PDB file of C-alpha atoms and ligand atoms in Angstrom:
ATOM      1  CA  MET A 143      14.279  51.479  41.650  1.00 49.00           C
ATOM      2  CA  CYS A 144      17.613  53.354  41.796  1.00 61.00           C
ATOM      3  CA  ALA A 145      20.616  51.852  39.985  1.00 62.00           C
ATOM      4  CA  ALA A 146      23.407  50.592  42.285  1.00 64.00           C
ATOM      5  CA  VAL A 147      26.369  52.957  42.423  1.00 70.00           C
ATOM      6  CA  ALA A 148      29.994  52.160  43.289  1.00 73.00           C
ATOM      7  CA  ALA A 149      31.056  52.934  46.886  1.00 74.00           C
ATOM      8  CA  PRO A 150      32.848  56.277  47.135  1.00 85.00           C
ATOM      9  CA  LEU A 151      36.485  56.226  48.243  1.00 94.00           C
ATOM     10  CA  ARG A 152      35.934  58.034  51.534  1.00 97.00           C
ATOM     11  CA  LEU A 153      38.471  55.900  53.426  1.00 97.00           C
ATOM     12  CA  ALA A 154      41.395  55.942  50.986  1.00 96.00           C
ATOM     13  CA  SER A 155      44.778  55.744  52.773  1.00 95.00           C
ATOM     14  CA  ARG A 156      43.115  55.068  56.148  1.00 97.00           C
ATOM     15  CA  LEU A 157      43.970  52.082  58.330  1.00 98.00           C
ATOM     16  CA  ALA A 158      40.921  50.436  59.943  1.00 98.00           C
ATOM     17  CA  LEU A 159      40.866  47.824  62.695  1.00 99.00           C
ATOM     18  CA  VAL A 160      37.727  45.665  62.757  1.00 99.00           C
ATOM     19  CA  THR A 161      37.189  43.111  65.528  1.00 99.00           C
ATOM     20  CA  GLY A 162      34.847  40.207  64.899  1.00 98.00           C
ATOM     21  CA  GLY A 163      35.934  40.643  61.294  1.00 98.00           C
ATOM     22  CA  GLY A 164      35.714  36.911  60.624  1.00 98.00           C
ATOM     23  CA  SER A 165      31.926  36.741  60.525  1.00 98.00           C
ATOM     24  CA  GLY A 166      28.590  38.419  60.004  1.00 98.00           C
ATOM     25  CA  ILE A 167      28.471  42.162  60.542  1.00 98.00           C
ATOM     26  CA  GLY A 168      32.234  42.486  61.131  1.00 98.00           C
ATOM     27  CA  ARG A 169      33.045  40.778  57.829  1.00 98.00           C
ATOM     28  CA  ALA A 170      30.596  43.025  55.941  1.00 98.00           C
ATOM     29  CA  ILE A 171      32.238  46.078  57.546  1.00 98.00           C
ATOM     30  CA  CYS A 172      35.697  44.891  56.428  1.00 98.00           C
ATOM     31  CA  GLN A 173      34.383  44.435  52.884  1.00 98.00           C
ATOM     32  CA  ARG A 174      32.720  47.855  52.806  1.00 98.00           C
ATOM     33  CA  PHE A 175      35.770  49.639  54.261  1.00 98.00           C
ATOM     34  CA  ALA A 176      38.070  47.959  51.728  1.00 98.00           C
ATOM     35  CA  ARG A 177      35.762  48.988  48.877  1.00 97.00           C
ATOM     36  CA  GLU A 178      36.027  52.562  50.188  1.00 97.00           C
ATOM     37  CA  GLY A 179      39.834  52.370  49.980  1.00 97.00           C
ATOM     38  CA  ALA A 180      40.874  51.522  53.570  1.00 98.00           C
ATOM     39  CA  ALA A 181      43.570  49.053  54.531  1.00 98.00           C
ATOM     40  CA  VAL A 182      41.894  46.671  56.978  1.00 98.00           C
ATOM     41  CA  ALA A 183      43.329  44.867  60.007  1.00 98.00           C
ATOM     42  CA  VAL A 184      40.859  42.000  60.402  1.00 99.00           C
ATOM     43  CA  VAL A 185      40.811  40.826  64.027  1.00 99.00           C
ATOM     44  CA  ASP A 186      39.056  37.718  65.317  1.00 99.00           C
ATOM     45  CA  LEU A 187      39.401  34.965  67.874  1.00 98.00           C
ATOM     46  CA  ASN A 188      38.823  32.596  64.956  1.00 98.00           C
ATOM     47  CA  ASP A 189      41.910  33.168  62.826  1.00 98.00           C
ATOM     48  CA  SER A 190      40.874  31.003  59.880  1.00 98.00           C
ATOM     49  CA  ALA A 191      37.641  33.009  59.624  1.00 98.00           C
ATOM     50  CA  ALA A 192      39.661  36.247  59.674  1.00 98.00           C
ATOM     51  CA  GLN A 193      41.924  34.833  56.936  1.00 98.00           C
ATOM     52  CA  GLU A 194      38.848  34.048  54.842  1.00 98.00           C
ATOM     53  CA  THR A 195      37.684  37.635  55.227  1.00 98.00           C
ATOM     54  CA  VAL A 196      41.061  38.999  54.109  1.00 98.00           C
ATOM     55  CA  LYS A 197      40.759  36.929  50.922  1.00 98.00           C
ATOM     56  CA  LEU A 198      37.428  38.620  50.148  1.00 98.00           C
ATOM     57  CA  LEU A 199      38.712  42.204  50.413  1.00 98.00           C
ATOM     58  CA  SER A 200      39.294  44.477  47.435  1.00 95.00           C
ATOM     59  CA  ARG A 201      42.778  45.880  46.874  1.00 95.00           C
ATOM     60  CA  ASP A 202      42.181  48.497  44.206  1.00 93.00           C
ATOM     61  CA  GLN A 203      44.058  51.340  45.883  1.00 92.00           C
ATOM     62  CA  PRO A 204      47.851  51.785  45.888  1.00 90.00           C
ATOM     63  CA  GLY A 205      49.353  50.411  49.127  1.00 85.00           C
ATOM     64  CA  GLN A 206      46.029  48.940  50.247  1.00 96.00           C
ATOM     65  CA  GLU A 207      47.279  46.085  52.407  1.00 97.00           C
ATOM     66  CA  HIS A 208      44.956  43.903  54.497  1.00 98.00           C
ATOM     67  CA  ALA A 209      45.988  41.451  57.194  1.00 98.00           C
ATOM     68  CA  ASN A 210      44.407  39.100  59.719  1.00 98.00           C
ATOM     69  CA  PHE A 211      45.257  39.086  63.418  1.00 98.00           C
ATOM     70  CA  GLN A 212      44.150  36.546  66.004  1.00 98.00           C
ATOM     71  CA  ALA A 213      43.194  38.057  69.353  1.00 98.00           C
ATOM     72  CA  ASP A 214      40.754  37.564  72.204  1.00 99.00           C
ATOM     73  CA  ILE A 215      39.495  41.103  72.778  1.00 99.00           C
ATOM     74  CA  SER A 216      38.609  40.283  76.389  1.00 99.00           C
ATOM     75  CA  SER A 217      42.295  39.746  77.278  1.00 99.00           C
ATOM     76  CA  SER A 218      44.427  42.823  77.963  1.00 98.00           C
ATOM     77  CA  GLU A 219      47.519  40.810  77.056  1.00 98.00           C
ATOM     78  CA  HIS A 220      46.048  39.820  73.676  1.00 98.00           C
ATOM     79  CA  VAL A 221      44.974  43.401  72.974  1.00 99.00           C
ATOM     80  CA  ALA A 222      48.434  44.765  73.836  1.00 98.00           C
ATOM     81  CA  ASN A 223      50.038  42.162  71.525  1.00 98.00           C
ATOM     82  CA  LEU A 224      47.533  43.003  68.813  1.00 98.00           C
ATOM     83  CA  MET A 225      48.401  46.706  68.905  1.00 98.00           C
ATOM     84  CA  SER A 226      52.148  45.885  68.767  1.00 98.00           C
ATOM     85  CA  GLN A 227      51.612  43.602  65.771  1.00 98.00           C
ATOM     86  CA  ILE A 228      49.565  46.249  63.946  1.00 98.00           C
ATOM     87  CA  GLN A 229      52.209  48.900  64.658  1.00 98.00           C
ATOM     88  CA  ALA A 230      54.934  46.525  63.389  1.00 98.00           C
ATOM     89  CA  GLN A 231      52.999  45.732  60.215  1.00 98.00           C
ATOM     90  CA  TYR A 232      51.684  49.198  59.307  1.00 98.00           C
ATOM     91  CA  SER A 233      54.009  51.588  61.232  1.00 97.00           C
ATOM     92  CA  ARG A 234      50.971  53.563  62.400  1.00 98.00           C
ATOM     93  CA  PRO A 235      47.925  53.048  64.598  1.00 98.00           C
ATOM     94  CA  PRO A 236      44.473  52.510  63.082  1.00 98.00           C
ATOM     95  CA  CYS A 237      42.591  55.809  62.803  1.00 98.00           C
ATOM     96  CA  ILE A 238      39.335  53.831  62.447  1.00 99.00           C
ATOM     97  CA  SER A 239      38.321  51.135  64.914  1.00 99.00           C
ATOM     98  CA  VAL A 240      35.131  49.089  64.865  1.00 99.00           C
ATOM     99  CA  ASN A 241      34.486  46.720  67.710  1.00 98.00           C
ATOM    100  CA  SER A 242      32.046  44.205  66.271  1.00 98.00           C
ATOM    101  CA  ALA A 243      33.229  41.117  68.203  1.00 98.00           C
ATOM    102  CA  GLY A 244      30.496  40.039  70.574  1.00 98.00           C
ATOM    103  CA  ILE A 245      28.778  36.947  71.938  1.00 98.00           C
ATOM    104  CA  THR A 246      25.444  35.780  73.301  1.00 98.00           C
ATOM    105  CA  GLN A 247      24.686  33.106  75.915  1.00 98.00           C
ATOM    106  CA  ASP A 248      20.915  33.282  76.135  1.00 97.00           C
ATOM    107  CA  GLU A 249      18.823  32.036  79.031  1.00 98.00           C
ATOM    108  CA  PHE A 250      15.794  33.315  80.914  1.00 98.00           C
ATOM    109  CA  LEU A 251      16.677  35.432  83.945  1.00 98.00           C
ATOM    110  CA  LEU A 252      15.325  32.860  86.409  1.00 98.00           C
ATOM    111  CA  ARG A 253      17.836  30.312  85.080  1.00 98.00           C
ATOM    112  CA  LEU A 254      20.737  32.523  83.984  1.00 98.00           C
ATOM    113  CA  THR A 255      23.988  31.373  85.572  1.00 98.00           C
ATOM    114  CA  GLU A 256      26.644  33.644  87.004  1.00 98.00           C
ATOM    115  CA  GLU A 257      29.114  32.091  84.520  1.00 98.00           C
ATOM    116  CA  ALA A 258      26.948  32.989  81.497  1.00 98.00           C
ATOM    117  CA  PHE A 259      26.459  36.510  82.846  1.00 99.00           C
ATOM    118  CA  ASP A 260      30.198  37.016  83.377  1.00 99.00           C
ATOM    119  CA  ALA A 261      31.178  35.458  80.033  1.00 99.00           C
ATOM    120  CA  VAL A 262      28.982  37.823  78.004  1.00 99.00           C
ATOM    121  CA  LEU A 263      30.005  40.914  79.992  1.00 99.00           C
ATOM    122  CA  LYS A 264      33.674  39.930  79.641  1.00 99.00           C
ATOM    123  CA  VAL A 265      33.649  39.917  75.839  1.00 99.00           C
ATOM    124  CA  ASN A 266      31.008  42.539  75.086  1.00 99.00           C
ATOM    125  CA  VAL A 267      31.905  45.142  77.728  1.00 99.00           C
ATOM    126  CA  LYS A 268      35.477  44.507  78.842  1.00 99.00           C
ATOM    127  CA  GLY A 269      36.524  43.674  75.280  1.00 99.00           C
ATOM    128  CA  THR A 270      34.978  46.892  73.969  1.00 99.00           C
ATOM    129  CA  PHE A 271      36.728  48.832  76.748  1.00 99.00           C
ATOM    130  CA  LEU A 272      40.127  47.256  76.028  1.00 99.00           C
ATOM    131  CA  ILE A 273      39.940  47.889  72.267  1.00 99.00           C
ATOM    132  CA  THR A 274      38.603  51.441  72.691  1.00 99.00           C
ATOM    133  CA  GLN A 275      41.301  52.288  75.227  1.00 99.00           C
ATOM    134  CA  ALA A 276      44.148  50.682  73.252  1.00 98.00           C
ATOM    135  CA  VAL A 277      43.237  52.419  69.983  1.00 98.00           C
ATOM    136  CA  ALA A 278      42.720  55.771  71.736  1.00 98.00           C
ATOM    137  CA  GLN A 279      46.043  55.480  73.576  1.00 98.00           C
ATOM    138  CA  ALA A 280      47.871  54.643  70.335  1.00 98.00           C
ATOM    139  CA  LEU A 281      46.234  57.526  68.455  1.00 98.00           C
ATOM    140  CA  VAL A 282      46.959  60.076  71.187  1.00 98.00           C
ATOM    141  CA  ALA A 283      50.566  58.866  71.540  1.00 98.00           C
ATOM    142  CA  SER A 284      51.083  59.144  67.768  1.00 98.00           C
ATOM    143  CA  GLY A 285      49.811  62.739  67.725  1.00 97.00           C
ATOM    144  CA  ALA A 286      47.130  61.835  65.154  1.00 95.00           C
ATOM    145  CA  SER A 287      44.674  64.661  64.522  1.00 93.00           C
ATOM    146  CA  HIS A 288      41.596  62.525  63.984  1.00 96.00           C
ATOM    147  CA  GLY A 289      40.093  59.133  64.681  1.00 98.00           C
ATOM    148  CA  SER A 290      36.749  57.356  64.563  1.00 99.00           C
ATOM    149  CA  ILE A 291      35.865  54.665  67.083  1.00 99.00           C
ATOM    150  CA  ILE A 292      32.675  52.748  66.437  1.00 99.00           C
ATOM    151  CA  ASN A 293      31.308  50.254  68.939  1.00 99.00           C
ATOM    152  CA  MET A 294      28.580  47.727  68.290  1.00 99.00           C
ATOM    153  CA  GLY A 295      25.703  48.011  70.713  1.00 98.00           C
ATOM    154  CA  SER A 296      22.269  46.560  70.065  1.00 98.00           C
ATOM    155  CA  ILE A 297      18.690  47.773  70.099  1.00 98.00           C
ATOM    156  CA  VAL A 298      18.270  45.107  72.798  1.00 98.00           C
ATOM    157  CA  GLY A 299      20.400  47.282  75.115  1.00 98.00           C
ATOM    158  CA  LYS A 300      17.645  49.921  74.898  1.00 98.00           C
ATOM    159  CA  VAL A 301      14.512  47.814  75.060  1.00 97.00           C
ATOM    160  CA  GLY A 302      15.578  44.476  76.619  1.00 98.00           C
ATOM    161  CA  ASN A 303      14.759  41.086  75.154  1.00 95.00           C
ATOM    162  CA  LEU A 304      13.416  37.810  76.532  1.00 95.00           C
ATOM    163  CA  GLY A 305      16.283  35.488  77.450  1.00 97.00           C
ATOM    164  CA  GLN A 306      18.969  38.141  77.044  1.00 98.00           C
ATOM    165  CA  ALA A 307      19.420  39.820  80.464  1.00 98.00           C
ATOM    166  CA  ASN A 308      23.210  39.429  80.232  1.00 98.00           C
ATOM    167  CA  TYR A 309      23.409  40.523  76.587  1.00 98.00           C
ATOM    168  CA  ALA A 310      21.025  43.490  77.041  1.00 98.00           C
ATOM    169  CA  ALA A 311      22.996  44.656  80.090  1.00 99.00           C
ATOM    170  CA  SER A 312      26.257  44.358  78.133  1.00 99.00           C
ATOM    171  CA  LYS A 313      24.968  46.360  75.179  1.00 99.00           C
ATOM    172  CA  ALA A 314      23.538  49.115  77.404  1.00 99.00           C
ATOM    173  CA  ALA A 315      27.007  49.299  78.982  1.00 99.00           C
ATOM    174  CA  VAL A 316      28.614  49.693  75.550  1.00 99.00           C
ATOM    175  CA  GLU A 317      26.509  52.841  75.010  1.00 98.00           C
ATOM    176  CA  GLY A 318      27.584  54.389  78.319  1.00 98.00           C
ATOM    177  CA  LEU A 319      31.219  53.503  77.750  1.00 99.00           C
ATOM    178  CA  THR A 320      31.218  54.921  74.225  1.00 99.00           C
ATOM    179  CA  LYS A 321      29.500  58.175  75.221  1.00 98.00           C
ATOM    180  CA  THR A 322      32.060  58.669  77.984  1.00 99.00           C
ATOM    181  CA  ALA A 323      34.897  57.966  75.538  1.00 99.00           C
ATOM    182  CA  ALA A 324      33.327  60.519  73.156  1.00 99.00           C
ATOM    183  CA  LYS A 325      33.391  63.184  75.873  1.00 98.00           C
ATOM    184  CA  GLU A 326      36.967  62.446  76.942  1.00 98.00           C
ATOM    185  CA  LEU A 327      38.478  61.994  73.476  1.00 98.00           C
ATOM    186  CA  ALA A 328      36.816  64.857  71.573  1.00 98.00           C
ATOM    187  CA  LYS A 329      39.709  67.173  72.427  1.00 98.00           C
ATOM    188  CA  PHE A 330      42.039  64.795  70.544  1.00 98.00           C
ATOM    189  CA  GLY A 331      39.827  64.817  67.441  1.00 98.00           C
ATOM    190  CA  ILE A 332      38.661  61.270  68.137  1.00 98.00           C
ATOM    191  CA  ARG A 333      34.952  60.675  67.588  1.00 99.00           C
ATOM    192  CA  CYS A 334      33.211  57.734  69.286  1.00 99.00           C
ATOM    193  CA  ASN A 335      29.809  56.435  68.276  1.00 99.00           C
ATOM    194  CA  THR A 336      27.645  53.387  68.897  1.00 99.00           C
ATOM    195  CA  VAL A 337      25.672  51.519  66.262  1.00 99.00           C
ATOM    196  CA  LEU A 338      22.546  49.722  67.449  1.00 98.00           C
ATOM    197  CA  PRO A 339      21.573  46.977  65.025  1.00 98.00           C
ATOM    198  CA  GLY A 340      18.128  45.422  65.246  1.00 97.00           C
ATOM    199  CA  PHE A 341      17.784  41.841  64.011  1.00 95.00           C
ATOM    200  CA  ILE A 342      20.403  41.167  61.349  1.00 97.00           C
ATOM    201  CA  ALA A 343      20.735  37.828  59.529  1.00 95.00           C
ATOM    202  CA  THR A 344      24.160  36.496  60.630  1.00 95.00           C
ATOM    203  CA  PRO A 345      25.568  33.317  62.238  1.00 93.00           C
ATOM    204  CA  MET A 346      24.689  34.922  65.611  1.00 89.00           C
ATOM    205  CA  THR A 347      20.973  35.143  64.818  1.00 89.00           C
ATOM    206  CA  ALA A 348      21.046  31.757  63.063  1.00 89.00           C
ATOM    207  CA  LYS A 349      20.926  30.334  66.619  1.00 82.00           C
ATOM    208  CA  VAL A 350      17.535  32.016  67.190  1.00 84.00           C
ATOM    209  CA  PRO A 351      14.535  29.754  66.436  1.00 87.00           C
ATOM    210  CA  GLN A 352      13.047  30.483  62.982  1.00 88.00           C
ATOM    211  CA  LYS A 353       9.596  31.198  64.430  1.00 88.00           C
ATOM    212  CA  VAL A 354      11.112  33.934  66.640  1.00 86.00           C
ATOM    213  CA  LEU A 355      12.975  35.437  63.648  1.00 86.00           C
ATOM    214  CA  ASP A 356       9.753  35.364  61.595  1.00 88.00           C
ATOM    215  CA  LYS A 357       7.944  37.118  64.439  1.00 87.00           C
ATOM    216  CA  PHE A 358      10.564  39.894  64.561  1.00 84.00           C
ATOM    217  CA  ALA A 359      10.634  40.220  60.759  1.00 90.00           C
ATOM    218  CA  GLY A 360       6.869  40.735  60.889  1.00 92.00           C
ATOM    219  CA  MET A 361       7.281  43.544  63.438  1.00 94.00           C
ATOM    220  CA  VAL A 362       9.856  45.482  61.380  1.00 97.00           C
ATOM    221  CA  PRO A 363       8.212  48.449  59.609  1.00 97.00           C
ATOM    222  CA  LEU A 364      10.582  48.029  56.641  1.00 97.00           C
ATOM    223  CA  GLY A 365       9.346  44.438  56.420  1.00 94.00           C
ATOM    224  CA  ARG A 366      12.529  42.355  56.634  1.00 95.00           C
ATOM    225  CA  LEU A 367      15.396  41.341  58.875  1.00 95.00           C
ATOM    226  CA  GLY A 368      18.531  43.424  58.340  1.00 97.00           C
ATOM    227  CA  ASP A 369      21.460  42.407  56.189  1.00 98.00           C
ATOM    228  CA  PRO A 370      25.038  42.824  57.526  1.00 98.00           C
ATOM    229  CA  SER A 371      25.631  45.316  54.696  1.00 98.00           C
ATOM    230  CA  ASP A 372      22.904  47.570  56.180  1.00 98.00           C
ATOM    231  CA  VAL A 373      25.076  47.949  59.297  1.00 98.00           C
ATOM    232  CA  ALA A 374      28.313  48.216  57.289  1.00 98.00           C
ATOM    233  CA  ASP A 375      26.883  51.166  55.312  1.00 98.00           C
ATOM    234  CA  VAL A 376      26.317  53.107  58.544  1.00 98.00           C
ATOM    235  CA  CYS A 377      29.774  52.207  59.870  1.00 99.00           C
ATOM    236  CA  ALA A 378      31.367  53.510  56.642  1.00 98.00           C
ATOM    237  CA  PHE A 379      29.522  56.806  57.142  1.00 98.00           C
ATOM    238  CA  LEU A 380      30.657  57.017  60.793  1.00 98.00           C
ATOM    239  CA  ALA A 381      34.241  56.135  59.822  1.00 98.00           C
ATOM    240  CA  SER A 382      34.340  58.836  57.155  1.00 98.00           C
ATOM    241  CA  GLU A 383      34.499  62.609  57.326  1.00 98.00           C
ATOM    242  CA  ASP A 384      30.860  62.682  56.166  1.00 98.00           C
ATOM    243  CA  SER A 385      30.085  62.304  59.889  1.00 98.00           C
ATOM    244  CA  ALA A 386      32.719  64.838  61.043  1.00 98.00           C
ATOM    245  CA  TYR A 387      30.278  66.576  63.427  1.00 98.00           C
ATOM    246  CA  ILE A 388      28.827  63.404  64.961  1.00 99.00           C
ATOM    247  CA  THR A 389      30.179  62.020  68.230  1.00 99.00           C
ATOM    248  CA  GLY A 390      28.565  60.318  71.215  1.00 99.00           C
ATOM    249  CA  ALA A 391      25.642  59.279  69.017  1.00 98.00           C
ATOM    250  CA  CYS A 392      23.780  55.961  69.040  1.00 98.00           C
ATOM    251  CA  ILE A 393      22.511  55.183  65.569  1.00 98.00           C
ATOM    252  CA  GLU A 394      19.751  52.595  65.277  1.00 98.00           C
ATOM    253  CA  VAL A 395      19.887  50.278  62.255  1.00 98.00           C
ATOM    254  CA  THR A 396      16.678  48.372  62.837  1.00 98.00           C
ATOM    255  CA  GLY A 397      14.377  48.892  59.865  1.00 98.00           C
ATOM    256  CA  GLY A 398      12.260  50.989  62.239  1.00 97.00           C
ATOM    257  CA  LEU A 399      11.774  48.320  64.929  1.00 95.00           C
ATOM    258  CA  TYR A 400      10.954  49.871  68.332  1.00 91.00           C
ATOM    259  CA  MET A 401      10.868  53.457  67.035  1.00 89.00           C
TER     260      MET A 401
HETATM  261  P1  NAD B1036      28.820  36.740  64.621  1.00 70.41           P
HETATM  262  O1  NAD B1036      28.687  35.699  65.665  1.00 70.41           O
HETATM  263  O2  NAD B1036      28.467  36.407  63.204  1.00 70.41           O
HETATM  264  O3  NAD B1036      30.315  37.325  64.618  1.00 70.41           O
HETATM  265  C1  NAD B1036      30.969  37.650  65.799  1.00 70.41           C
HETATM  266  C2  NAD B1036      32.463  37.445  65.590  1.00 70.41           C
HETATM  267  O4  NAD B1036      33.125  37.848  66.800  1.00 70.41           O
HETATM  268  C3  NAD B1036      32.861  35.991  65.320  1.00 70.41           C
HETATM  269  O5  NAD B1036      33.707  35.907  64.182  1.00 70.41           O
HETATM  270  C4  NAD B1036      33.617  35.576  66.588  1.00 70.41           C
HETATM  271  O6  NAD B1036      34.664  34.638  66.346  1.00 70.41           O
HETATM  272  C5  NAD B1036      34.162  36.913  67.053  1.00 70.41           C
HETATM  273  N1  NAD B1036      34.457  36.908  68.479  1.00 70.41           N
HETATM  274  C6  NAD B1036      33.683  36.436  69.480  1.00 70.41           C
HETATM  275  N2  NAD B1036      34.304  36.582  70.656  1.00 70.41           N
HETATM  276  C7  NAD B1036      35.503  37.160  70.395  1.00 70.41           C
HETATM  277  C8  NAD B1036      36.584  37.566  71.211  1.00 70.41           C
HETATM  278  N3  NAD B1036      36.573  37.357  72.531  1.00 70.41           N
HETATM  279  N4  NAD B1036      37.653  38.152  70.621  1.00 70.41           N
HETATM  280  C9  NAD B1036      37.683  38.335  69.272  1.00 70.41           C
HETATM  281  N5  NAD B1036      36.680  37.956  68.451  1.00 70.41           N
HETATM  282  C10 NAD B1036      35.603  37.373  69.016  1.00 70.41           C
HETATM  283  O7  NAD B1036      27.959  37.973  65.150  1.00 70.41           O
HETATM  284  P2  NAD B1036      27.292  39.211  64.367  1.00 70.41           P
HETATM  285  O8  NAD B1036      25.850  38.930  64.241  1.00 70.41           O
HETATM  286  O9  NAD B1036      28.094  39.575  63.193  1.00 70.41           O
HETATM  287  O10 NAD B1036      27.433  40.327  65.486  1.00 70.41           O
HETATM  288  C11 NAD B1036      28.437  41.330  65.441  1.00 70.41           C
HETATM  289  C12 NAD B1036      28.170  42.352  66.524  1.00 70.41           C
HETATM  290  O11 NAD B1036      26.894  42.952  66.301  1.00 70.41           O
HETATM  291  C13 NAD B1036      28.120  41.749  67.937  1.00 70.41           C
HETATM  292  O12 NAD B1036      28.702  42.672  68.841  1.00 70.41           O
HETATM  293  C14 NAD B1036      26.646  41.619  68.201  1.00 70.41           C
HETATM  294  O13 NAD B1036      26.343  41.645  69.573  1.00 70.41           O
HETATM  295  C15 NAD B1036      26.119  42.838  67.471  1.00 70.41           C
HETATM  296  N6  NAD B1036      24.704  42.732  67.093  1.00 70.41           N
HETATM  297  C16 NAD B1036      24.281  41.757  66.254  1.00 70.41           C
HETATM  298  C17 NAD B1036      22.941  41.702  65.926  1.00 70.41           C
HETATM  299  C18 NAD B1036      22.385  40.675  64.990  1.00 70.41           C
HETATM  300  O14 NAD B1036      21.162  40.627  64.840  1.00 70.41           O
HETATM  301  N7  NAD B1036      23.210  39.853  64.329  1.00 70.41           N
HETATM  302  C19 NAD B1036      22.045  42.628  66.462  1.00 70.41           C
HETATM  303  C20 NAD B1036      22.518  43.599  67.314  1.00 70.41           C
HETATM  304  C21 NAD B1036      23.859  43.642  67.625  1.00 70.41           C
END
């Protein structure tokens, strides 16, 4: 067993925006980024959850200032306001953006309603588009020489999943969107990558029946469901210069499920 080591300070003096930062994977990413020295703009529809996250973040670096922002990422008006508020608070755009906000509304295809299909696509796809575009526009306008945009896909977008036609479609779309952004934004020094978590223990998966979770845990070669910190570790790598030559990639964080 290796001894735990302190997180390196790969993100010192960086400003990171994390959507869905009030819960689960997003909260773990905020915590990891703060431990690596970043100032974190914690964004969530649920503002009290985002406030709770801010309270948990380390502030060991000079000028390391975290703040919570309430926004619905599926609204262009909210996203525009969000970017103005971040600019007013930090006087610079975030050079790291993680879009972790996402929702499920599960139902078998034969019973899936148009409303549930549209609702999931609106947050997971349109929201990812609006945040990606807004951060990229702000970075390009500021003349920044580098940026890292990380979008949360899912292994389900690659392999499908019972009861998740809308969610699987939305996560496959996130991959296509992010790869296109990677191609268009490379000339500005902005890298764009997708992370594909497998089954991670969070409030989102708490809705899944225990017997289904046990079944998936049994199928994972590494023998357990993922922890939000497993995903946060990969996001910290993608946010940092340790991944300087990686763009347009989809990195699976699944414990080996579906390899
Ligand atoms: P979660 O439900 O714990 O957290 C999601 C957060 O997003 C919540 O705080 C919620 O308030 C926020 N949110 C929802 N809609 C929003 C909106 N319109 N605007 C702003 N914020 C909004 O979920 P999680 O498990 O942490 O999932 C995070 C991301 O990872 C999601 O995109 C999810 O699809 C993806 N993912 C999760 C798993 C998993 O097993 N947990 C697997 C693969 C992918």
